[in-house]
Tab-separated table of C-alpha atoms in Angstrom:
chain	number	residue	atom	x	y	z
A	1	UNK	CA	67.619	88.237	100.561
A	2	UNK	CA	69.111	89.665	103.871
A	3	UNK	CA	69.463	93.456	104.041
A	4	UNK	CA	71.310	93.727	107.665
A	5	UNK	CA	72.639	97.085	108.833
A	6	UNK	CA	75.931	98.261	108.159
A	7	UNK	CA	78.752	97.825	110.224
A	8	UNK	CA	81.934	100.134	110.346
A	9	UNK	CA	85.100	98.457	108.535
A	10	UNK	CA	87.213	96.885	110.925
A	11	UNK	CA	89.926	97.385	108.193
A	12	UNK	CA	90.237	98.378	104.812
A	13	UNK	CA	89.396	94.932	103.135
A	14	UNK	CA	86.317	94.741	104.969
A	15	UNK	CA	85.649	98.597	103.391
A	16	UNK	CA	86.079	97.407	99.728
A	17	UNK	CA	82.933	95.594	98.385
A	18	UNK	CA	83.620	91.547	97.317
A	19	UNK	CA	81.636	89.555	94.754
A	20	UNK	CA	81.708	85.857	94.695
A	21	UNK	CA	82.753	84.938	91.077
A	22	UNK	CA	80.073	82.573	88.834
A	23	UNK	CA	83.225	81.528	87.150
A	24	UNK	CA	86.797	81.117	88.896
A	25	UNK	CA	89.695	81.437	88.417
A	26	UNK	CA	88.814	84.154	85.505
A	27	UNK	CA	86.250	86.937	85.342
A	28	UNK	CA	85.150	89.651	83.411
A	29	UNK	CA	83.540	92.924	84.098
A	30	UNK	CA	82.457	96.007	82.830
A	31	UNK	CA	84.254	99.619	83.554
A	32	UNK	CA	83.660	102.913	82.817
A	33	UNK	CA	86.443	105.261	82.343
A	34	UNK	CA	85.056	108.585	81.162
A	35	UNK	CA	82.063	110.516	81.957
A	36	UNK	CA	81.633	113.459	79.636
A	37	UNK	CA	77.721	114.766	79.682
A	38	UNK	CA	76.908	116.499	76.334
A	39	UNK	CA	73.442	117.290	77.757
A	40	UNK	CA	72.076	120.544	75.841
A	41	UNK	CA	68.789	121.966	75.571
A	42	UNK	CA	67.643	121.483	71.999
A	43	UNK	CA	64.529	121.761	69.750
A	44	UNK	CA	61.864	119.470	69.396
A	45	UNK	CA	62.960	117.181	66.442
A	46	UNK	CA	66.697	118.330	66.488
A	47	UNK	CA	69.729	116.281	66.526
A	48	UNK	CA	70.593	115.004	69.880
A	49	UNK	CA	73.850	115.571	71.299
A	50	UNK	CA	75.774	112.265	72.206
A	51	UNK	CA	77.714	111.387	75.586
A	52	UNK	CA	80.077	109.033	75.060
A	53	UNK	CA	80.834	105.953	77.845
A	54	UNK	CA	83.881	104.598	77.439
A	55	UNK	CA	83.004	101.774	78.565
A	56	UNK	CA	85.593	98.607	78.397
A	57	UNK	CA	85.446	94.985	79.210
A	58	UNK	CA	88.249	94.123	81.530
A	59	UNK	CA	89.483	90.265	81.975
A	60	UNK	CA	91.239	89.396	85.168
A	61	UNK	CA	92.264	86.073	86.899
A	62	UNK	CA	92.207	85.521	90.090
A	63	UNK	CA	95.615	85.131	92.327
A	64	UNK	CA	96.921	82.980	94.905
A	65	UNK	CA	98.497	83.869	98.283
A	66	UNK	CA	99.749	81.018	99.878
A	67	UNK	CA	101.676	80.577	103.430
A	68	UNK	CA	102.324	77.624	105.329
A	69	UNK	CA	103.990	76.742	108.530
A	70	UNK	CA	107.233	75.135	109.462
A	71	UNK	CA	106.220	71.537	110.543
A	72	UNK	CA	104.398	71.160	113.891
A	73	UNK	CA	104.476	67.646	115.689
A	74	UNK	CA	101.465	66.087	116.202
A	75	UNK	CA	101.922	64.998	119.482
A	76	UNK	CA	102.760	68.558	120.134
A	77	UNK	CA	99.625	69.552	118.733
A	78	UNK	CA	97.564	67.092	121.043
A	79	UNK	CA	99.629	68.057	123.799
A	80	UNK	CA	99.073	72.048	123.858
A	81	UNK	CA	95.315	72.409	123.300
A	82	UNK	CA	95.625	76.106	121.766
A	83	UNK	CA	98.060	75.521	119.296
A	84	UNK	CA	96.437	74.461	116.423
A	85	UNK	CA	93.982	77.950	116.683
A	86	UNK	CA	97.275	79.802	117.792
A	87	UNK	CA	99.142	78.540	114.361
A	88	UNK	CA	95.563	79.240	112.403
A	89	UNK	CA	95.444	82.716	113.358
A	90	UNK	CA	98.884	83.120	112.547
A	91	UNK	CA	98.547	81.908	109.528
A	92	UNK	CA	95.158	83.810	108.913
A	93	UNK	CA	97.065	87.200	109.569
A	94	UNK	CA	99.874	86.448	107.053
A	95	UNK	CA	97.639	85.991	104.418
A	96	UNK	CA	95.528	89.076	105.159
A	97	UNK	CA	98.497	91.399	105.764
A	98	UNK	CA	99.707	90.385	102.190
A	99	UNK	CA	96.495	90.437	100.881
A	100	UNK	CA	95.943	94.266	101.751
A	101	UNK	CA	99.318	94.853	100.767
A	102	UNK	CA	98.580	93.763	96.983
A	103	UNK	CA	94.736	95.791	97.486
A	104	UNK	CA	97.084	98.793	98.073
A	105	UNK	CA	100.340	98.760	96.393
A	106	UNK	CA	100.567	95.507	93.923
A	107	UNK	CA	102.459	96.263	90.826
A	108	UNK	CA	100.780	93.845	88.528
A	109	UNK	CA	103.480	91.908	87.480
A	110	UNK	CA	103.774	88.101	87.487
A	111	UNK	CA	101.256	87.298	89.862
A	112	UNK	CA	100.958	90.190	91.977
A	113	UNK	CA	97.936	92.055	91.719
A	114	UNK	CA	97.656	95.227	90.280
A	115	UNK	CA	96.713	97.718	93.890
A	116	UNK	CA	95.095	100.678	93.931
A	117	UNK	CA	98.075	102.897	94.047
A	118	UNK	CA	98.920	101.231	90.302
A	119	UNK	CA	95.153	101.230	89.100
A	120	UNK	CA	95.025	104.067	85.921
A	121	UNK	CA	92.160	106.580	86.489
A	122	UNK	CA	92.105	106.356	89.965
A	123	UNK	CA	91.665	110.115	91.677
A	124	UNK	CA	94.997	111.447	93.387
A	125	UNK	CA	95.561	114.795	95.649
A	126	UNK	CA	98.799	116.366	95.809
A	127	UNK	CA	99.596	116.964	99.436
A	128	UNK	CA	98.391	120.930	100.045
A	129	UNK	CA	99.550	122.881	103.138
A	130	UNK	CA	99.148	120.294	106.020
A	131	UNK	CA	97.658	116.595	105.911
A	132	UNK	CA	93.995	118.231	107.547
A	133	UNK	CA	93.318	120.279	104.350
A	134	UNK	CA	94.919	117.579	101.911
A	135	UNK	CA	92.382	115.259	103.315
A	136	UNK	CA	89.823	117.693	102.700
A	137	UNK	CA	90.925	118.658	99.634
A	138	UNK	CA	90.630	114.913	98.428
A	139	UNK	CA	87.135	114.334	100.256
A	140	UNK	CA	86.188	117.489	98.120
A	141	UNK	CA	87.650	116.172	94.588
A	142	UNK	CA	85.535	112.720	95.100
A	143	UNK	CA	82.666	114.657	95.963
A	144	UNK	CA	82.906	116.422	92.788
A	145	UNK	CA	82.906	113.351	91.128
A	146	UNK	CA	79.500	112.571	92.229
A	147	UNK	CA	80.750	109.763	94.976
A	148	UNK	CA	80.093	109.773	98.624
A	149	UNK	CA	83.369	108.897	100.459
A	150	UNK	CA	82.676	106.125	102.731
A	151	UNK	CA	86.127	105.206	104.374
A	152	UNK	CA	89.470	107.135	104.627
A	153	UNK	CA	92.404	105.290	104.796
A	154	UNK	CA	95.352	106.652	106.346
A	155	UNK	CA	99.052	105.353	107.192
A	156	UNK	CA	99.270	105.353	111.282
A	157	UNK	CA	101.865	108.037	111.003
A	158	UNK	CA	99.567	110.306	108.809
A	159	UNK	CA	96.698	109.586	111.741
A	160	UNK	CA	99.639	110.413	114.705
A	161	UNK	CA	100.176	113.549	112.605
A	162	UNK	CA	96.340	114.563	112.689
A	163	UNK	CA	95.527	113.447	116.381
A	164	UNK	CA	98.601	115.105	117.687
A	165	UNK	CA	98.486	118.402	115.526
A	166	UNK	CA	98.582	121.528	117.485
A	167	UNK	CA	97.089	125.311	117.361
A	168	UNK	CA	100.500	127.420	116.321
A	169	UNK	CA	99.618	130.555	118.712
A	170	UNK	CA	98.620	128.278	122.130
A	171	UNK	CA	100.225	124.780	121.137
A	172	UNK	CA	96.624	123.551	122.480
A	173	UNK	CA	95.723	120.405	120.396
A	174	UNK	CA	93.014	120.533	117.787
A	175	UNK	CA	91.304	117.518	118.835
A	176	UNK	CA	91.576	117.680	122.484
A	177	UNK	CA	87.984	117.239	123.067
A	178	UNK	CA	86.505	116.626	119.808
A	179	UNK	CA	85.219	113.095	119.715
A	180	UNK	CA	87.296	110.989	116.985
A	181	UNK	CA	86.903	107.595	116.241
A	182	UNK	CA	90.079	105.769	115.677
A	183	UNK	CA	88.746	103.146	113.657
């Protein structure tokens, strides 16, 4: 196949990694939820230690997120040429700001997804002494894990918080002239 160069997310569904399914609307796939190495230096011919996996099979279904719009006249659709791409993208943001919303925060129940904030054995940080060495502290903890963080995903009041945070002696800001990529 195609190996292109990567692009920077655009937003965080474009930051999580998709896989068309062989087999909708169910799947099934492989996680592991422990990692405890028992690796030991031991004689030649002596019993091996043993590292267990954990490894599960998890089933999921897909779900559906569905929005339509009121009806639109057709001869109002003839008549204003951009409509139909103006009621598309519309459309196309409803769906994606509920899809991200389920990525995030779904509880699982019924037919919502279950998000990442409700996913068990995913990493947390308490928040530390200011949002700066939180983040850090969380970069640090996945690092430990043996996981590169690609993507940080903050709230825009958590990014205001950063971009407008402030020396406490001179008020100066701390990224006055550091180059920072909102995106």
């Amino acid at each position: 196949g195609l190996s292109a160069l990567p692009q920077v997310p655009q937003n965080l569904l474009a930051a999580i990694p998709q896989v068309q399914l062989a087999s909708p609307p169910t799947y099934r796939y492989l996680r592991q939820t422990v990692r405890t190495s028992n690796a030991a230096v031991v004689a030649a011919g002596a019993e091996k230690p043993v590292t267990p996996m954990a490894i599960s099979e998890i089933d999921g279904r897909l779900r559906v997120i569905a929005l339509l719009s009121e009806p639109i006249g057709v001869y109002t659709l003839q008549d204003v040429a951009t409509l139909g791409s103006f009621v598309q993208g519309e459309l196309n943001w409803g769906l994606f700001q509920k899809l991200e919303q389920q990525v995030i925060s779904g509880d699982g129940t019924g037919e919502n997804m279950t998000g990442l904030l409700n996913t068990s054995g995913v990493l947390t940080q308490a928040f530390g002494a200011d949002l700066l060495a939180t983040l850090r502290s969380a970069i640090t903890k996945v690092e430990s894990t043996g996981f590169t963080p690609a993507v940080i995903a903050l709230s825009p009041a958590d990014w205001e918080t950063i971009e407008t945070s402030q020396t406490s002696g001179s008020g100066e800001y701390l990224f006055a002239s550091s180059p920072v990529d909102r995106a």
